[in-house]
Amino acid sequence: MSEENKISGQFEEPTENDLELAQWVVSHTDRWRDYRDQNYLDKWLEYERIFRGQWAPEDHTRDSERSRIISPATQQAIETRHAEICEAIFGQGEWFDIEDDIRDVNGNPLDIEQLKAQLMEDFSRDKIKKAVDQIELMAEIYGTGIGEIVVKMEKEYAPATQAIPGEMGIAAIGVEEKDRVSVKLIPVNPKNFLIDPNATSLDDSMGCAVEKFVSVHKVVEGMEKGIYRKIDLGLDAPDDDLEPTEEVISFQDGRVRLMTYYGLVPKEYLEEMEDEEEVDLFPEDSLADEYDELVEAIVVIANGNKIPKKEANPYMMKDRPVMAYQDDTVPGRFWGRGTAEKAYNMQKAIDGQLRAHMDSVALTTAPMIAMDATRLPRGAKFEIKPGKAFLTNGDPNQIMMPFKFGATDQTNIQTAQNFERLLLQATGTVDSAGMPSNVPR
């Protein structure tokens, strides 16, 4: 932020480079979002509903279906897989290791042990274990686990004592404040992540982006600290697909839509190139001209068209601070296959059988009766109640007759149980009786 803007308190006006950079990034991420939504979004939303046990009209298995029951078979499979993997990662106490380099000049293995202890303490403070747990759970549901690495300075407070000068044996008790470098791992829902569809990994993609709604006070705080430039944010339209979870009504007030782009951008958008002479290697109207001279950068776009931050990648190794893995690898594709996708077909079959059974029970259990409407008193209201009296114009045996569809077939439940066994076999999990499946884990 310039000194004049600091003094005057005015918003910074976007430069021509800012507008062109925002248009360049948004035009690419919009196409990436369209590809992702058309191929994956509807399935992801249904996987989430199955995991949470929530019914939606588009989840019915037949037109005449009335029951809304959802089998917990997929929920069990996801939670079992999640528990097994987390136990494999964290169950042995020390869930990471650092190997000592044989070329260690000191020749002392204690330096590595000290580094491990410090790293374990930092991971505990920054809640890395909790973040890994959430990332793995999302990988089981959606097929891909994604985490964003955020490095920032934090204030750390600790009780302290300090001797008072000139006073023997008397000390002041208070709080000591110091800065600490915090490295956090932020779980990212796949619905909030965009990547070049031509890529199969983060490294070979042109770029990736994390988009989410952020409380406006966090953005203003970043402006005050100099992290973001001072710009006029404005408002943005709500987007239900960008919410962390499906809700009936999402809170829309006091938030800003931020998209953080990590990837390649044209060099001229980051630097002022007016005074430098460049040789164009490609014709201006060619496709190659748009993608020459690309550099790694971090660009933050607020509400779709404003840039509060842009800079060349500040990391020494030019790494993108995003990590991703596939729960089950699909060759030639970035997005993986999770437990919910493996169980999907059998889950729909189980739900169909259970709902057919519930619909049948409703027809065979609830009392129904056929009546001669011409021989009922005018304005008669038919209700089933204990001790209820019915008035008829004639013999009730001739006017009213019980109506039954027959008995409910119990084979629906047996078929659903067989489908559940197939679901556990497809996901390689263990059922409630503790019987392992034939699929090795």
Coordinates of C-alpha atoms in Angstrom, one line a residue:
M1 CA 0.0 0.0 0.0
S2 CA 1.4 3.4 -0.9
E3 CA 2.1 6.1 1.7
E4 CA -0.5 8.5 0.2
N5 CA -3.2 5.9 0.6
K6 CA -2.2 5.1 4.1
I7 CA -2.4 8.8 5.1
S8 CA -5.6 9.6 3.1
G9 CA -7.4 6.4 4.0
Q10 CA -8.7 6.0 0.4
F11 CA -9.1 2.8 -1.4
E12 CA -6.5 1.8 -4.0
E13 CA -7.8 1.9 -7.5
P14 CA -7.1 -1.2 -9.6
T15 CA -4.4 -0.8 -12.3
E16 CA -4.8 -2.0 -15.8
N17 CA -2.5 -4.9 -15.0
D18 CA -4.8 -5.9 -12.1
L19 CA -7.9 -5.9 -14.3
E20 CA -6.2 -8.0 -17.0
L21 CA -4.7 -10.4 -14.5
A22 CA -8.1 -10.9 -12.8
Q23 CA -9.7 -11.5 -16.1
W24 CA -7.0 -14.0 -17.2
V25 CA -7.3 -16.0 -13.9
V26 CA -11.1 -16.0 -13.7
S27 CA -11.5 -17.0 -17.3
H28 CA -9.4 -20.1 -16.8
T29 CA -10.9 -21.0 -13.4
D30 CA -14.4 -20.6 -14.7
R31 CA -13.8 -23.2 -17.3
W32 CA -12.2 -25.5 -14.8
R33 CA -15.2 -25.1 -12.5
D34 CA -17.6 -25.9 -15.3
Y35 CA -15.8 -29.1 -16.1
R36 CA -15.6 -30.2 -12.5
D37 CA -19.3 -29.4 -11.8
Q38 CA -20.6 -31.1 -14.9
N39 CA -18.6 -34.3 -14.2
Y40 CA -18.4 -34.6 -10.4
L41 CA -20.5 -32.1 -8.4
D42 CA -23.9 -33.9 -8.5
K43 CA -22.3 -37.2 -7.4
W44 CA -20.3 -35.5 -4.6
L45 CA -23.4 -33.9 -3.2
E46 CA -25.2 -37.3 -3.3
Y47 CA -22.3 -39.0 -1.6
E48 CA -22.4 -36.3 1.2
R49 CA -26.1 -36.8 1.7
I50 CA -25.7 -40.6 1.9
F51 CA -22.9 -40.2 4.5
R52 CA -25.0 -37.8 6.6
G53 CA -28.3 -39.7 6.1
Q54 CA -30.1 -36.9 4.4
W55 CA -32.8 -37.5 1.8
A56 CA -33.4 -35.4 -1.3
P57 CA -36.1 -35.7 -4.0
E58 CA -33.5 -36.5 -6.7
D59 CA -32.3 -39.6 -4.6
H60 CA -35.5 -41.6 -5.2
T61 CA -35.1 -45.0 -6.8
R62 CA -38.6 -45.2 -8.5
D63 CA -41.4 -42.8 -9.3
S64 CA -43.9 -44.4 -6.9
E65 CA -41.5 -44.4 -4.0
R66 CA -42.8 -42.8 -0.8
S67 CA -40.3 -44.0 1.9
R68 CA -37.3 -41.8 2.5
I69 CA -35.2 -44.3 4.6
I70 CA -31.4 -44.3 3.9
S71 CA -29.4 -47.4 4.8
P72 CA -26.3 -46.7 7.1
A73 CA -24.3 -49.3 5.2
T74 CA -22.1 -46.7 3.4
Q75 CA -21.8 -44.6 6.5
Q76 CA -20.4 -47.7 8.3
A77 CA -18.0 -48.5 5.5
I78 CA -16.7 -44.9 5.4
E79 CA -16.2 -44.7 9.1
T80 CA -14.6 -48.1 9.3
R81 CA -12.1 -47.3 6.5
H82 CA -11.5 -43.9 8.1
A83 CA -10.8 -45.4 11.5
E84 CA -8.4 -48.0 10.0
I85 CA -6.3 -45.5 8.1
C86 CA -6.1 -43.1 11.1
E87 CA -5.1 -45.9 13.3
A88 CA -2.4 -46.9 10.8
I89 CA -1.1 -43.3 10.7
F90 CA -1.4 -42.2 14.4
G91 CA -1.7 -45.5 16.3
Q92 CA 2.0 -46.0 16.9
G93 CA 2.6 -42.8 18.8
E94 CA 5.3 -41.3 16.6
W95 CA 3.4 -40.9 13.3
F96 CA 6.3 -39.4 11.3
D97 CA 10.1 -39.9 11.2
I98 CA 13.2 -38.1 10.1
E99 CA 16.1 -40.1 9.0
D100 CA 19.6 -38.9 9.9
D101 CA 21.8 -38.1 7.0
I102 CA 24.9 -40.2 6.8
R103 CA 26.8 -37.1 5.8
D104 CA 25.9 -35.3 9.0
V105 CA 29.0 -33.2 9.8
N106 CA 28.4 -33.4 13.5
G107 CA 28.0 -37.1 13.6
N108 CA 25.6 -36.8 16.4
P109 CA 22.1 -38.4 16.1
L110 CA 20.7 -36.2 18.9
D111 CA 20.2 -33.2 16.5
I112 CA 17.7 -35.2 14.6
E113 CA 15.9 -36.3 17.7
Q114 CA 15.7 -32.7 18.9
L115 CA 14.3 -31.6 15.5
K116 CA 11.7 -34.4 15.7
A117 CA 10.7 -33.3 19.2
Q118 CA 10.4 -29.7 18.1
L119 CA 8.4 -30.7 15.0
M120 CA 6.0 -32.8 17.1
E121 CA 5.4 -29.9 19.4
D122 CA 4.7 -27.5 16.5
F123 CA 2.4 -30.0 14.9
S124 CA 0.5 -30.3 18.2
R125 CA 0.2 -26.5 18.5
D126 CA -1.0 -26.1 15.0
K127 CA -3.4 -29.1 15.2
I128 CA -2.0 -30.9 12.2
K129 CA -3.3 -34.3 13.4
K130 CA -6.9 -32.9 13.5
A131 CA -6.4 -31.5 10.0
V132 CA -5.1 -34.8 8.6
D133 CA -8.0 -36.6 10.2
Q134 CA -10.5 -34.3 8.4
I135 CA -8.6 -34.5 5.1
E136 CA -8.7 -38.3 5.2
L137 CA -12.4 -38.4 6.0
M138 CA -13.2 -36.2 2.9
A139 CA -11.0 -38.5 0.8
E140 CA -13.2 -41.4 1.9
I141 CA -16.4 -39.5 0.9
Y142 CA -15.3 -37.6 -2.2
G143 CA -12.3 -39.7 -3.3
T144 CA -9.6 -37.0 -3.0
G145 CA -8.1 -35.5 0.1
I146 CA -6.8 -31.9 -0.2
G147 CA -5.0 -29.6 2.2
E148 CA -3.7 -26.0 1.9
I149 CA -0.5 -25.0 3.7
V150 CA -0.7 -21.6 5.3
V151 CA 2.3 -19.9 6.8
K152 CA 1.8 -16.9 9.0
M153 CA 3.1 -15.1 12.1
E154 CA 1.1 -15.6 15.3
K155 CA 1.2 -13.9 18.7
E156 CA 2.1 -16.3 21.5
Y157 CA 1.4 -15.5 25.1
A158 CA 2.9 -17.2 28.1
P159 CA 3.1 -16.4 31.9
A160 CA 6.4 -14.9 32.9
T161 CA 8.2 -13.3 35.8
Q162 CA 10.7 -10.5 35.7
A163 CA 12.9 -9.2 38.5
I164 CA 12.2 -5.6 39.5
P165 CA 15.4 -3.5 39.4
G166 CA 16.5 -2.3 42.8
E167 CA 14.2 -4.6 44.7
M168 CA 15.9 -7.7 46.2
G169 CA 13.8 -10.9 45.9
I170 CA 10.8 -9.2 44.4
A171 CA 9.7 -10.0 40.8
A172 CA 6.8 -8.9 38.7
I173 CA 4.4 -11.5 37.4
G174 CA 2.8 -10.9 34.0
V175 CA 2.4 -12.2 30.5
E176 CA 5.2 -12.4 27.9
E177 CA 4.4 -11.9 24.2
K178 CA 6.4 -13.1 21.3
D179 CA 6.0 -13.9 17.7
R180 CA 5.9 -17.4 16.4
V181 CA 5.9 -18.8 12.8
S182 CA 2.8 -21.0 12.4
V183 CA 2.5 -23.5 9.7
K184 CA -1.1 -24.7 9.5
L185 CA -2.7 -27.4 7.3
I186 CA -6.2 -26.3 6.3
P187 CA -8.5 -29.1 5.0
V188 CA -10.1 -28.2 1.7
N189 CA -13.4 -29.6 0.5
P190 CA -13.2 -30.7 -3.2
K191 CA -16.2 -28.5 -3.9
N192 CA -13.9 -25.6 -3.0
F193 CA -11.0 -26.7 -5.1
L194 CA -10.3 -26.0 -8.8
I195 CA -7.5 -27.5 -10.9
D196 CA -6.5 -27.7 -14.6
P197 CA -8.6 -30.6 -16.0
N198 CA -5.6 -31.6 -18.3
A199 CA -3.5 -32.4 -15.2
T200 CA -3.2 -35.6 -13.3
S201 CA -1.3 -34.1 -10.4
L202 CA -0.6 -30.7 -8.8
D203 CA 2.9 -30.4 -10.2
D204 CA 2.0 -30.8 -13.9
S205 CA -1.1 -28.5 -13.8
M206 CA -1.0 -25.0 -15.0
G207 CA -2.5 -23.9 -11.7
C208 CA -5.0 -24.6 -9.0
A209 CA -7.2 -22.5 -6.8
V210 CA -8.9 -22.7 -3.5
E211 CA -12.2 -20.7 -3.2
K212 CA -14.2 -20.1 -0.1
F213 CA -16.3 -17.6 1.8
V214 CA -14.3 -15.7 4.5
S215 CA -15.7 -13.5 7.2
V216 CA -15.2 -9.9 6.2
H217 CA -13.4 -9.0 9.4
K218 CA -10.6 -11.4 8.5
V219 CA -10.1 -9.6 5.2
V220 CA -10.1 -6.2 6.9
E221 CA -7.6 -7.5 9.4
G222 CA -5.4 -8.6 6.6
M223 CA -5.6 -5.1 5.1
E224 CA -4.6 -3.5 8.4
K225 CA -1.6 -5.8 8.7
G226 CA -0.5 -5.2 5.2
I227 CA -1.2 -8.7 3.9
Y228 CA -3.8 -7.4 1.5
R229 CA -4.0 -4.2 -0.4
K230 CA -6.6 -1.7 0.7
I231 CA -9.4 -2.1 -1.8
D232 CA -13.2 -1.7 -1.9
L233 CA -14.5 -5.2 -1.5
G234 CA -18.2 -4.8 -2.4
L235 CA -20.7 -7.7 -2.3
D236 CA -20.9 -11.0 -4.1
A237 CA -23.9 -13.2 -5.0
P238 CA -24.4 -16.3 -2.8
D239 CA -23.3 -19.7 -4.1
D240 CA -24.8 -22.8 -2.4
D241 CA -22.3 -25.1 -4.2
L242 CA -19.4 -23.4 -2.5
E243 CA -20.8 -24.0 1.0
P244 CA -18.8 -26.5 3.2
T245 CA -21.9 -28.7 3.6
E246 CA -25.4 -28.9 2.3
E247 CA -27.7 -26.8 4.4
V248 CA -31.4 -25.7 4.0
I249 CA -30.5 -22.0 4.4
S250 CA -26.9 -20.7 4.3
F251 CA -25.9 -17.5 6.2
Q252 CA -25.0 -14.9 3.6
D253 CA -24.1 -11.7 5.6
G254 CA -20.7 -10.4 6.5
R255 CA -18.6 -12.5 4.3
V256 CA -16.3 -12.2 1.2
R257 CA -15.7 -14.7 -1.5
L258 CA -12.0 -15.3 -1.8
M259 CA -10.2 -17.4 -4.5
T260 CA -6.5 -18.0 -3.9
Y261 CA -4.8 -19.0 -7.2
Y262 CA -1.5 -20.9 -7.1
G263 CA 0.1 -21.4 -10.5
L264 CA 1.4 -19.9 -13.7
V265 CA 0.4 -16.4 -14.9
P266 CA 1.9 -14.2 -17.6
K267 CA 4.9 -12.4 -16.4
E268 CA 3.8 -9.0 -17.6
Y269 CA 0.9 -9.0 -15.2
L270 CA 3.2 -9.1 -12.2
E271 CA 5.8 -6.6 -13.3
E272 CA 5.7 -3.3 -15.0
M273 CA 7.1 -4.0 -18.5
E274 CA 6.4 -0.7 -20.2
D275 CA 10.1 0.4 -20.0
E276 CA 11.5 -2.9 -21.1
E277 CA 11.9 -4.1 -24.6
E278 CA 10.8 -7.6 -25.2
V279 CA 11.0 -9.8 -28.3
D280 CA 7.8 -11.5 -29.1
L281 CA 8.5 -15.1 -30.1
F282 CA 5.0 -15.8 -31.3
P283 CA 2.4 -13.8 -33.3
E284 CA 0.0 -11.8 -31.1
D285 CA -3.1 -13.6 -32.5
S286 CA -1.7 -17.1 -31.9
L287 CA -2.6 -19.4 -29.0
A288 CA 1.0 -19.8 -28.0
D289 CA 1.4 -16.0 -27.4
E290 CA -1.0 -16.2 -24.4
Y291 CA 1.0 -18.8 -22.7
D292 CA 4.6 -17.7 -23.2
E293 CA 6.7 -16.1 -20.4
L294 CA 4.6 -17.7 -17.5
V295 CA 5.9 -17.4 -13.9
E296 CA 4.8 -19.1 -10.7
A297 CA 2.6 -16.7 -8.7
I298 CA 0.0 -16.4 -5.9
V299 CA -3.0 -14.3 -6.8
V300 CA -6.0 -13.6 -4.4
I301 CA -9.2 -12.5 -6.1
A302 CA -12.1 -11.2 -4.0
N303 CA -15.7 -11.4 -5.2
G304 CA -14.7 -12.5 -8.7
N305 CA -13.0 -9.3 -10.0
K306 CA -10.8 -7.5 -7.3
I307 CA -7.2 -8.4 -6.5
P308 CA -6.2 -7.7 -2.9
K309 CA -2.9 -9.5 -3.3
K310 CA -0.7 -10.7 -6.1
E311 CA 3.0 -11.7 -5.9
A312 CA 5.5 -14.0 -7.5
N313 CA 5.8 -17.3 -5.6
P314 CA 7.8 -16.4 -2.5
Y315 CA 8.8 -19.9 -1.6
M316 CA 12.4 -20.9 -2.1
M317 CA 11.6 -24.1 -4.0
K318 CA 8.7 -22.4 -5.9
D319 CA 6.4 -25.1 -4.5
R320 CA 2.6 -24.6 -4.5
P321 CA 1.4 -24.8 -0.9
V322 CA -1.3 -27.4 -1.6
M323 CA -1.2 -31.1 -1.0
A324 CA -3.6 -33.7 -2.5
Y325 CA -3.9 -37.5 -2.6
Q326 CA -6.3 -40.0 -4.0
D327 CA -8.0 -42.5 -1.7
D328 CA -8.1 -44.9 -4.7
T329 CA -6.1 -44.0 -7.8
V330 CA -7.9 -43.6 -11.1
P331 CA -5.2 -43.6 -13.8
G332 CA -5.1 -40.5 -16.0
R333 CA -7.3 -38.5 -13.7
F334 CA -6.6 -36.1 -10.8
W335 CA -9.8 -36.8 -8.9
G336 CA -9.8 -40.1 -7.1
R337 CA -12.3 -42.8 -6.1
G338 CA -13.5 -42.9 -2.5
T339 CA -15.4 -45.4 -0.4
A340 CA -18.7 -43.7 -1.2
E341 CA -18.2 -44.2 -4.9
K342 CA -17.3 -47.9 -4.4
A343 CA -20.4 -48.5 -2.4
Y344 CA -22.8 -46.4 -4.5
N345 CA -24.4 -49.1 -6.6
M346 CA -25.1 -51.4 -3.7
Q347 CA -26.2 -48.5 -1.5
K348 CA -28.9 -47.6 -4.1
A349 CA -29.9 -51.3 -4.3
I350 CA -30.2 -51.5 -0.5
D351 CA -32.2 -48.3 -0.3
G352 CA -34.5 -49.5 -3.0
Q353 CA -35.2 -52.7 -1.2
L354 CA -35.7 -51.1 2.2
R355 CA -38.0 -48.4 0.7
A356 CA -40.1 -51.0 -1.1
H357 CA -40.5 -52.8 2.1
M358 CA -41.4 -49.7 4.0
D359 CA -44.0 -48.7 1.3
S360 CA -45.5 -52.2 1.5
V361 CA -45.7 -52.1 5.3
A362 CA -47.6 -48.8 5.0
L363 CA -50.2 -50.3 2.7
T364 CA -50.6 -53.5 4.6
T365 CA -50.5 -52.1 8.1
A366 CA -52.6 -48.9 8.0
P367 CA -56.4 -49.7 8.1
M368 CA -58.3 -49.1 4.9
I369 CA -62.0 -49.5 4.1
A370 CA -64.3 -49.4 1.1
M371 CA -67.7 -47.6 1.6
D372 CA -70.9 -47.0 -0.3
A373 CA -70.8 -43.2 -0.4
T374 CA -74.5 -42.9 -1.3
R375 CA -75.6 -44.5 1.9
L376 CA -73.5 -42.4 4.3
P377 CA -75.0 -39.5 6.2
R378 CA -74.5 -36.1 4.6
G379 CA -71.2 -34.5 5.7
A380 CA -69.9 -37.7 7.4
K381 CA -66.2 -37.6 8.2
F382 CA -64.5 -41.0 8.2
E383 CA -61.7 -41.3 10.9
I384 CA -60.1 -44.3 12.6
K385 CA -60.2 -43.8 16.4
P386 CA -60.7 -46.2 19.3
G387 CA -64.4 -46.3 20.3
K388 CA -65.4 -44.4 17.2
A389 CA -69.0 -44.8 16.1
F390 CA -70.1 -44.7 12.4
L391 CA -73.6 -43.8 11.3
T392 CA -74.9 -45.4 8.1
N393 CA -78.2 -45.4 6.3
G394 CA -78.7 -49.2 6.4
D395 CA -76.8 -52.4 7.3
P396 CA -73.1 -51.5 8.0
N397 CA -72.1 -54.9 6.7
Q398 CA -73.4 -54.0 3.3
I399 CA -72.2 -50.3 3.3
M400 CA -68.6 -50.7 4.7
M401 CA -66.1 -53.4 3.9
P402 CA -62.4 -53.7 5.1
F403 CA -59.9 -53.4 2.3
K404 CA -56.5 -55.1 2.5
F405 CA -53.6 -55.5 0.0
G406 CA -52.3 -58.6 1.7
A407 CA -49.2 -59.4 3.8
T408 CA -45.8 -57.7 3.4
D409 CA -43.2 -60.0 1.7
Q410 CA -40.2 -60.4 4.0
T411 CA -37.8 -61.3 1.2
N412 CA -37.1 -57.5 0.7
I413 CA -35.3 -57.4 4.0
Q414 CA -33.3 -60.6 3.2
T415 CA -32.4 -59.2 -0.2
A416 CA -31.2 -55.9 1.4
Q417 CA -29.0 -57.9 3.8
N418 CA -27.4 -59.7 0.8
F419 CA -26.8 -56.4 -0.9
E420 CA -25.2 -55.1 2.3
R421 CA -22.8 -58.0 2.2
L422 CA -21.9 -57.1 -1.4
L423 CA -21.4 -53.5 -0.3
L424 CA -18.9 -54.5 2.4
Q425 CA -17.2 -56.7 -0.1
A426 CA -16.9 -53.9 -2.6
T427 CA -15.4 -51.5 0.0
G428 CA -13.2 -54.0 1.7
T429 CA -14.6 -53.2 5.2
V430 CA -15.8 -55.2 8.1
D431 CA -19.5 -55.6 9.0
S432 CA -21.0 -55.2 12.5
A433 CA -20.6 -58.9 13.3
G434 CA -16.8 -58.5 12.9
M435 CA -16.6 -60.8 9.8
P436 CA -13.9 -59.7 7.4
S437 CA -14.6 -59.6 3.8
N438 CA -12.8 -61.4 1.1
V439 CA -11.2 -58.2 -0.3
P440 CA -7.7 -57.7 1.2
R441 CA -7.0 -54.3 2.7

